[in-house]
PDB file of C-alpha atoms in Angstrom:
ATOM      1  CA  MET A 276      19.951 -11.986 -30.436  1.00  0.00           C
ATOM      2  CA  VAL A 277      21.523  -8.372 -30.807  1.00  0.00           C
ATOM      3  CA  ASN A 278      18.354  -7.033 -30.509  1.00  0.00           C
ATOM      4  CA  ASP A 279      18.035  -8.593 -27.153  1.00  0.00           C
ATOM      5  CA  LEU A 280      21.123  -7.963 -25.620  1.00  0.00           C
ATOM      6  CA  ALA A 281      20.387  -4.372 -26.381  1.00  0.00           C
ATOM      7  CA  THR A 282      17.146  -4.788 -24.878  1.00  0.00           C
ATOM      8  CA  ARG A 283      18.831  -6.275 -21.661  1.00  0.00           C
ATOM      9  CA  ARG A 284      20.866  -3.382 -21.226  1.00  0.00           C
ATOM     10  CA  THR A 285      18.276  -1.055 -21.511  1.00  0.00           C
ATOM     11  CA  VAL A 286      16.506  -2.266 -18.985  1.00  0.00           C
ATOM     12  CA  ARG A 287      19.268  -2.762 -17.060  1.00  0.00           C
ATOM     13  CA  ASP A 288      20.812   0.904 -17.456  1.00  0.00           C
ATOM     14  CA  PHE A 289      17.406   2.282 -16.706  1.00  0.00           C
ATOM     15  CA  TRP A 290      17.269   0.311 -13.867  1.00  0.00           C
ATOM     16  CA  ALA A 291      20.806   1.627 -12.532  1.00  0.00           C
ATOM     17  CA  SER A 292      19.688   5.509 -12.628  1.00  0.00           C
ATOM     18  CA  THR A 293      18.747   7.040 -10.664  1.00  0.00           C
ATOM     19  CA  ILE A 294      15.403   8.324 -12.527  1.00  0.00           C
ATOM     20  CA  GLY A 295      14.988   4.780 -13.441  1.00  0.00           C
ATOM     21  CA  LYS A 296      14.120   3.776 -10.082  1.00  0.00           C
ATOM     22  CA  LYS A 297      12.151   6.751  -9.447  1.00  0.00           C
ATOM     23  CA  ILE A 298       9.720   6.231 -12.081  1.00  0.00           C
ATOM     24  CA  VAL A 299      10.099   2.436 -11.319  1.00  0.00           C
ATOM     25  CA  MET A 300       8.975   3.803  -7.790  1.00  0.00           C
ATOM     26  CA  ALA A 301       5.979   6.176  -8.951  1.00  0.00           C
ATOM     27  CA  VAL A 302       4.512   3.981 -11.259  1.00  0.00           C
ATOM     28  CA  SER A 303       4.301   0.107  -8.842  1.00  0.00           C
ATOM     29  CA  GLY A 304       3.434   3.369  -6.246  1.00  0.00           C
ATOM     30  CA  ALA A 305       0.645   4.611  -8.251  1.00  0.00           C
ATOM     31  CA  LEU A 306      -0.588   0.635  -8.910  1.00  0.00           C
ATOM     32  CA  LEU A 307      -0.464  -0.168  -5.749  1.00  0.00           C
ATOM     33  CA  LEU A 308      -2.406   2.574  -4.356  1.00  0.00           C
ATOM     34  CA  ALA A 309      -5.533   1.746  -7.406  1.00  0.00           C
ATOM     35  CA  PHE A 310      -5.482  -1.563  -5.307  1.00  0.00           C
ATOM     36  CA  VAL A 311      -5.818   0.279  -1.739  1.00  0.00           C
ATOM     37  CA  PHE A 312      -8.675   2.273  -2.718  1.00  0.00           C
ATOM     38  CA  ALA A 313     -10.161  -0.457  -4.647  1.00  0.00           C
ATOM     39  CA  HIS A 314      -9.639  -2.327  -1.368  1.00  0.00           C
ATOM     40  CA  MET A 315     -10.812   0.014   0.700  1.00  0.00           C
ATOM     41  CA  VAL A 316     -14.421   0.714  -1.371  1.00  0.00           C
ATOM     42  CA  GLY A 317     -15.116  -3.032  -1.290  1.00  0.00           C
ATOM     43  CA  ASN A 318     -14.636  -2.554   2.771  1.00  0.00           C
ATOM     44  CA  LEU A 319     -17.173  -0.370   2.834  1.00  0.00           C
ATOM     45  CA  LYS A 320     -19.527  -2.687   2.459  1.00  0.00           C
ATOM     46  CA  THR A 321     -19.511  -4.332   5.785  1.00  0.00           C
ATOM     47  CA  PHE A 322     -21.587  -1.570   6.622  1.00  0.00           C
ATOM     48  CA  LEU A 323     -24.635  -3.018   4.156  1.00  0.00           C
ATOM     49  CA  GLY A 324     -25.077  -6.031   6.337  1.00  0.00           C
ATOM     50  CA  ALA A 325     -22.603  -9.848   6.265  1.00  0.00           C
ATOM     51  CA  GLY A 326     -24.675 -10.624   2.938  1.00  0.00           C
ATOM     52  CA  ASP A 327     -23.526  -7.915   0.615  1.00  0.00           C
ATOM     53  CA  LEU A 328     -19.928  -8.074   2.113  1.00  0.00           C
ATOM     54  CA  ASN A 329     -19.516 -12.002   1.514  1.00  0.00           C
ATOM     55  CA  HIS A 330     -21.058 -12.132  -1.513  1.00  0.00           C
ATOM     56  CA  TYR A 331     -18.494  -8.885  -2.811  1.00  0.00           C
ATOM     57  CA  ALA A 332     -15.576 -11.362  -1.251  1.00  0.00           C
ATOM     58  CA  HIS A 333     -16.614 -14.509  -2.997  1.00  0.00           C
ATOM     59  CA  TRP A 334     -17.086 -12.460  -6.219  1.00  0.00           C
ATOM     60  CA  LEU A 335     -13.789 -11.715  -6.373  1.00  0.00           C
ATOM     61  CA  ARG A 336     -13.261 -15.105  -6.758  1.00  0.00           C
ATOM     62  CA  THR A 337     -14.893 -15.654  -9.861  1.00  0.00           C
ATOM     63  CA  ILE A 338     -14.117 -12.824 -11.711  1.00  0.00           C
ATOM     64  CA  GLY A 339     -13.055 -13.602 -15.111  1.00  0.00           C
ATOM     65  CA  GLU A 340     -15.164 -17.071 -14.861  1.00  0.00           C
ATOM     66  CA  PRO A 341     -15.461 -18.788 -17.494  1.00  0.00           C
ATOM     67  CA  VAL A 342     -12.059 -18.016 -18.933  1.00  0.00           C
ATOM     68  CA  LEU A 343     -10.385 -18.669 -15.729  1.00  0.00           C
ATOM     69  CA  ARG A 344     -10.851 -20.571 -12.783  1.00  0.00           C
ATOM     70  CA  TYR A 345     -12.104 -20.496  -9.455  1.00  0.00           C
ATOM     71  CA  GLU A 346      -9.608 -18.058  -7.745  1.00  0.00           C
ATOM     72  CA  TRP A 347      -7.441 -17.839 -10.561  1.00  0.00           C
ATOM     73  CA  PHE A 348      -8.341 -13.802 -10.721  1.00  0.00           C
ATOM     74  CA  LEU A 349      -6.973 -13.635  -7.006  1.00  0.00           C
ATOM     75  CA  TRP A 350      -3.310 -15.173  -7.116  1.00  0.00           C
ATOM     76  CA  ILE A 351      -2.758 -13.352 -10.732  1.00  0.00           C
ATOM     77  CA  GLN A 352      -3.803 -10.621  -8.761  1.00  0.00           C
ATOM     78  CA  ARG A 353      -1.570 -11.191  -5.319  1.00  0.00           C
ATOM     79  CA  GLY A 354       1.354 -11.632  -7.891  1.00  0.00           C
ATOM     80  CA  VAL A 355       1.426  -8.325  -9.336  1.00  0.00           C
ATOM     81  CA  LEU A 356       0.511  -6.503  -6.537  1.00  0.00           C
ATOM     82  CA  LEU A 357       3.721  -8.853  -4.781  1.00  0.00           C
ATOM     83  CA  ALA A 358       6.061  -7.413  -7.900  1.00  0.00           C
ATOM     84  CA  ALA A 359       4.857  -4.107  -7.887  1.00  0.00           C
ATOM     85  CA  LEU A 360       5.719  -4.061  -3.764  1.00  0.00           C
ATOM     86  CA  VAL A 361       9.896  -5.647  -4.434  1.00  0.00           C
ATOM     87  CA  LEU A 362       9.684  -3.152  -7.151  1.00  0.00           C
ATOM     88  CA  HIS A 363       8.839   0.161  -4.801  1.00  0.00           C
ATOM     89  CA  VAL A 364      10.533  -1.308  -1.378  1.00  0.00           C
ATOM     90  CA  THR A 365      14.049  -1.873  -3.592  1.00  0.00           C
ATOM     91  CA  ALA A 366      14.096   0.422  -5.324  1.00  0.00           C
ATOM     92  CA  ALA A 367      13.328   2.511  -2.630  1.00  0.00           C
ATOM     93  CA  VAL A 368      16.192   1.213   0.211  1.00  0.00           C
ATOM     94  CA  GLN A 369      18.601   1.029  -3.152  1.00  0.00           C
ATOM     95  CA  LEU A 370      18.065   5.141  -3.123  1.00  0.00           C
ATOM     96  CA  ALA A 371      17.827   5.531   0.295  1.00  0.00           C
ATOM     97  CA  ARG A 372      21.291   3.957   0.343  1.00  0.00           C
ATOM     98  CA  ARG A 373      22.456   6.018  -2.829  1.00  0.00           C
ATOM     99  CA  ASP A 374      21.828   9.186  -0.930  1.00  0.00           C
ATOM    100  CA  LEU A 375      23.544   8.350   2.354  1.00  0.00           C
ATOM    101  CA  ARG A 376      26.902   7.415  -0.093  1.00  0.00           C
ATOM    102  CA  ALA A 377      26.638  10.335  -1.644  1.00  0.00           C
ATOM    103  CA  ARG A 378      26.135  12.921   1.562  1.00  0.00           C
ATOM    104  CA  PRO A 379      28.643  10.779   4.257  1.00  0.00           C
ATOM    105  CA  VAL A 380      28.876  13.490   5.909  1.00  0.00           C
ATOM    106  CA  ARG A 381      26.231  14.947   7.782  1.00  0.00           C
ATOM    107  CA  TYR A 382      25.750  19.011   6.339  1.00  0.00           C
ATOM    108  CA  VAL A 383      26.383  21.515   8.904  1.00  0.00           C
ATOM    109  CA  HIS A 384      23.397  23.577   7.822  1.00  0.00           C
ATOM    110  CA  ARG A 385      20.447  22.078   9.589  1.00  0.00           C
ATOM    111  CA  GLN A 386      17.617  20.468   6.863  1.00  0.00           C
ATOM    112  CA  PRO A 387      14.378  21.998   7.233  1.00  0.00           C
ATOM    113  CA  VAL A 388      12.182  20.478   9.592  1.00  0.00           C
ATOM    114  CA  ARG A 389       9.185  19.664   6.833  1.00  0.00           C
ATOM    115  CA  ALA A 390      11.513  18.266   4.813  1.00  0.00           C
ATOM    116  CA  THR A 391      13.361  15.707   7.421  1.00  0.00           C
ATOM    117  CA  PHE A 392       9.906  14.800   8.893  1.00  0.00           C
ATOM    118  CA  ALA A 393       8.981  13.971   5.272  1.00  0.00           C
ATOM    119  CA  VAL A 394      11.643  11.677   4.814  1.00  0.00           C
ATOM    120  CA  ARG A 395      11.423  10.007   7.855  1.00  0.00           C
ATOM    121  CA  THR A 396       7.605   9.872   7.984  1.00  0.00           C
ATOM    122  CA  MET A 397       8.336   7.399   3.591  1.00  0.00           C
ATOM    123  CA  ARG A 398      11.090   5.499   5.578  1.00  0.00           C
ATOM    124  CA  TRP A 399      10.355   4.922   8.630  1.00  0.00           C
ATOM    125  CA  GLY A 400       6.382   4.169   7.686  1.00  0.00           C
ATOM    126  CA  GLY A 401       7.067   2.642   4.801  1.00  0.00           C
ATOM    127  CA  ALA A 402       9.370  -0.378   6.892  1.00  0.00           C
ATOM    128  CA  THR A 403       6.027  -0.563   8.979  1.00  0.00           C
ATOM    129  CA  LEU A 404       4.202  -0.899   6.329  1.00  0.00           C
ATOM    130  CA  ALA A 405       5.626  -3.395   5.258  1.00  0.00           C
ATOM    131  CA  LEU A 406       4.968  -5.096   8.432  1.00  0.00           C
ATOM    132  CA  PHE A 407       1.239  -4.859   8.912  1.00  0.00           C
ATOM    133  CA  ILE A 408       1.144  -6.082   5.293  1.00  0.00           C
ATOM    134  CA  VAL A 409       2.898  -9.097   7.033  1.00  0.00           C
ATOM    135  CA  TRP A 410       0.288  -8.973   9.942  1.00  0.00           C
ATOM    136  CA  HIS A 411      -2.652  -8.381   7.144  1.00  0.00           C
ATOM    137  CA  ILE A 412      -2.246 -11.362   5.441  1.00  0.00           C
ATOM    138  CA  LEU A 413      -1.957 -13.488   8.487  1.00  0.00           C
ATOM    139  CA  ASP A 414      -5.007 -12.253   9.763  1.00  0.00           C
ATOM    140  CA  PHE A 415      -7.459 -11.734   7.301  1.00  0.00           C
ATOM    141  CA  THR A 416      -6.616 -14.348   4.441  1.00  0.00           C
ATOM    142  CA  VAL A 417      -4.473 -16.662   6.178  1.00  0.00           C
ATOM    143  CA  GLY A 418      -6.222 -16.527   9.961  1.00  0.00           C
ATOM    144  CA  THR A 419      -3.632 -17.381  11.528  1.00  0.00           C
ATOM    145  CA  VAL A 420      -3.809 -14.490  13.854  1.00  0.00           C
ATOM    146  CA  ASN A 421      -7.580 -14.248  13.868  1.00  0.00           C
ATOM    147  CA  ARG A 422      -8.087 -16.534  17.109  1.00  0.00           C
ATOM    148  CA  ASP A 423     -11.876 -16.713  15.662  1.00  0.00           C
ATOM    149  CA  PHE A 424     -10.641 -17.194  12.199  1.00  0.00           C
ATOM    150  CA  VAL A 425     -13.719 -18.863   9.703  1.00  0.00           C
ATOM    151  CA  PRO A 426     -12.590 -19.528   6.651  1.00  0.00           C
ATOM    152  CA  GLY A 427     -15.245 -17.840   3.414  1.00  0.00           C
ATOM    153  CA  ASP A 428     -17.090 -15.701   6.220  1.00  0.00           C
ATOM    154  CA  PRO A 429     -14.304 -12.294   5.897  1.00  0.00           C
ATOM    155  CA  TYR A 430     -17.806 -10.451   7.759  1.00  0.00           C
ATOM    156  CA  HIS A 431     -17.479 -12.925  10.614  1.00  0.00           C
ATOM    157  CA  ASN A 432     -13.691 -12.217  10.822  1.00  0.00           C
ATOM    158  CA  LEU A 433     -13.743  -8.478  10.981  1.00  0.00           C
ATOM    159  CA  VAL A 434     -16.663  -8.555  13.675  1.00  0.00           C
ATOM    160  CA  ALA A 435     -14.359 -10.300  15.620  1.00  0.00           C
ATOM    161  CA  ASP A 436     -11.174  -9.149  14.513  1.00  0.00           C
ATOM    162  CA  PHE A 437     -12.269  -5.628  15.305  1.00  0.00           C
ATOM    163  CA  GLY A 438     -13.128  -6.498  18.576  1.00  0.00           C
ATOM    164  CA  VAL A 439     -10.445  -6.877  20.166  1.00  0.00           C
ATOM    165  CA  TRP A 440      -8.817  -3.871  21.056  1.00  0.00           C
ATOM    166  CA  TRP A 441      -5.150  -4.119  20.555  1.00  0.00           C
ATOM    167  CA  VAL A 442      -5.750  -5.364  17.558  1.00  0.00           C
ATOM    168  CA  ASN A 443      -7.788  -2.284  16.767  1.00  0.00           C
ATOM    169  CA  LEU A 444      -4.551  -0.232  17.825  1.00  0.00           C
ATOM    170  CA  ILE A 445      -2.478  -1.834  15.717  1.00  0.00           C
ATOM    171  CA  TYR A 446      -4.981  -0.732  12.107  1.00  0.00           C
ATOM    172  CA  LEU A 447      -5.225   2.217  13.496  1.00  0.00           C
ATOM    173  CA  VAL A 448      -1.191   3.011  13.564  1.00  0.00           C
ATOM    174  CA  ALA A 449      -0.792   1.726   9.785  1.00  0.00           C
ATOM    175  CA  LEU A 450      -3.263   3.362   9.105  1.00  0.00           C
ATOM    176  CA  ALA A 451      -1.916   6.666  10.229  1.00  0.00           C
ATOM    177  CA  MET A 452       1.488   5.243   8.667  1.00  0.00           C
ATOM    178  CA  LEU A 453      -0.457   4.810   5.463  1.00  0.00           C
ATOM    179  CA  GLY A 454      -2.146   8.372   5.067  1.00  0.00           C
ATOM    180  CA  LEU A 455       1.290  10.278   5.664  1.00  0.00           C
ATOM    181  CA  HIS A 456       2.758   7.624   3.153  1.00  0.00           C
ATOM    182  CA  ILE A 457       0.184   8.434   0.619  1.00  0.00           C
ATOM    183  CA  HIS A 458       0.004  11.910   1.480  1.00  0.00           C
ATOM    184  CA  HIS A 459       4.489  12.242   1.395  1.00  0.00           C
ATOM    185  CA  GLY A 460       4.498  10.402  -1.745  1.00  0.00           C
ATOM    186  CA  PHE A 461       1.636  11.748  -3.687  1.00  0.00           C
ATOM    187  CA  ALA A 462       3.281  14.576  -4.914  1.00  0.00           C
ATOM    188  CA  SER A 463       6.754  13.178  -5.238  1.00  0.00           C
ATOM    189  CA  ALA A 464       5.388  10.882  -7.294  1.00  0.00           C
ATOM    190  CA  ALA A 465       4.096  13.365  -9.501  1.00  0.00           C
ATOM    191  CA  ARG A 466       6.537  15.023 -10.474  1.00  0.00           C
ATOM    192  CA  THR A 467       8.781  12.150 -11.716  1.00  0.00           C
ATOM    193  CA  LEU A 468       6.274  11.564 -13.860  1.00  0.00           C
ATOM    194  CA  GLY A 469       6.064  14.949 -14.900  1.00  0.00           C
ATOM    195  CA  VAL A 470       2.408  15.309 -14.449  1.00  0.00           C
ATOM    196  CA  THR A 471       2.851  18.272 -11.994  1.00  0.00           C
ATOM    197  CA  SER A 472       4.527  21.723 -12.800  1.00  0.00           C
ATOM    198  CA  ALA A 473       5.026  24.743 -11.025  1.00  0.00           C
ATOM    199  CA  ARG A 474       1.105  26.013 -11.514  1.00  0.00           C
ATOM    200  CA  ARG A 475      -0.315  22.157 -10.726  1.00  0.00           C
ATOM    201  CA  GLU A 476       1.840  21.968  -7.111  1.00  0.00           C
ATOM    202  CA  ARG A 477      -0.435  23.271  -5.262  1.00  0.00           C
ATOM    203  CA  ALA A 478      -3.336  21.185  -6.746  1.00  0.00           C
ATOM    204  CA  ILE A 479      -1.405  18.359  -6.071  1.00  0.00           C
ATOM    205  CA  LYS A 480      -0.545  18.372  -2.962  1.00  0.00           C
ATOM    206  CA  LEU A 481      -4.045  18.895  -2.420  1.00  0.00           C
ATOM    207  CA  LEU A 482      -4.937  16.104  -3.975  1.00  0.00           C
ATOM    208  CA  GLY A 483      -2.561  14.539  -2.190  1.00  0.00           C
ATOM    209  CA  SER A 484      -3.977  15.008   0.881  1.00  0.00           C
ATOM    210  CA  THR A 485      -7.267  14.608   0.120  1.00  0.00           C
ATOM    211  CA  THR A 486      -6.552  10.857  -1.587  1.00  0.00           C
ATOM    212  CA  ALA A 487      -4.573  10.412   1.888  1.00  0.00           C
ATOM    213  CA  VAL A 488      -6.931  11.228   4.285  1.00  0.00           C
ATOM    214  CA  VAL A 489     -10.321   9.536   2.067  1.00  0.00           C
ATOM    215  CA  VAL A 490      -8.057   6.480   2.265  1.00  0.00           C
ATOM    216  CA  ALA A 491      -7.077   6.086   5.447  1.00  0.00           C
ATOM    217  CA  GLY A 492     -10.516   7.433   6.657  1.00  0.00           C
ATOM    218  CA  GLY A 493     -12.120   4.736   4.494  1.00  0.00           C
ATOM    219  CA  TYR A 494      -9.894   2.142   6.036  1.00  0.00           C
ATOM    220  CA  ALA A 495     -10.536   3.405   9.753  1.00  0.00           C
ATOM    221  CA  LEU A 496     -14.155   3.534   9.603  1.00  0.00           C
ATOM    222  CA  VAL A 497     -14.713  -0.568   9.438  1.00  0.00           C
ATOM    223  CA  PRO A 498     -12.467  -1.129  12.995  1.00  0.00           C
ATOM    224  CA  VAL A 499     -14.124   2.260  15.159  1.00  0.00           C
ATOM    225  CA  ALA A 500     -17.753   1.206  14.096  1.00  0.00           C
ATOM    226  CA  ILE A 501     -16.930  -2.641  15.290  1.00  0.00           C
ATOM    227  CA  MET A 502     -15.050  -1.147  18.204  1.00  0.00           C
ATOM    228  CA  THR A 503     -18.033   1.248  19.076  1.00  0.00           C
ATOM    229  CA  GLY A 504     -20.889  -1.507  18.280  1.00  0.00           C
ATOM    230  CA  LEU A 505     -22.654   0.627  15.105  1.00  0.00           C
ATOM    231  CA  VAL A 506     -21.756  -3.407  13.288  1.00  0.00           C
ATOM    232  CA  ARG A 507     -21.965  -6.227  15.063  1.00  0.00           C
TER     233      ARG A 507
END
C-alpha cells in the first residue's frame, strides 16, 4: 500500500514538473514519428499496384494471428497511438499555458524571428495536424467524407480521393505542417532526452531536417502521382 502511494506520488510529481512534461512530449513524439514513418513506407506500395497495397492492408489486420484475432493488432495499435497523441497534446498545451503565465507581459525587446516562427509553427502546426488526423480517419478509415469509399479496397479509395483537387490541397498543406513540426520538434526532443550535445547539435538538426523532408515528401508522392495521372 505504501509503495503504491509512493509510486503514484512520484508519477504525479513527474507529470507536474516542466521537465516531466517535456520528456512525455519527447517520448510520445518519437513513438508517433515511428508510426508515421512506417505508415509512409506502407503507403508507397501504391506504386506497386492495387494488389500489393491491398495485400499489405490485409496483412496489417492479421498481425499476431493466431494469438490475436483478426484486426486485434490494429485496435491495440490505435489505442497506443491515441494515448501517445493525448499525452503529447496535453503536455504541449499545459507547457504553453505555463510559459504564458510565467511571462504575462510581452518582452520589451523583440524575440528572435527564428525562435518566434518555430514556436508558432509548433503550436499552430500541432493544432492543424490534430484536426487533420480527425479528417484522415473520417476519410480513409470510416469513409464518411470519401464519396466513393469502398470498404476493404484502400487502393480504390486512394485513387478516388486524391482525384479531387481540393482533397489534395488539404493533404499537401497538412504534410507541410507535418514536415515543419518534425523539423522543429526533432532537435528539441533530442535535447530533452539528452541525446544531443554541443558537438552533435549540427548533426541532430540535419537529421531532423532530413527526416522531415523524407516523411513529408514520401507521403506527398502518392497524392501528386494520382493527381497527375501517374497512378490510376
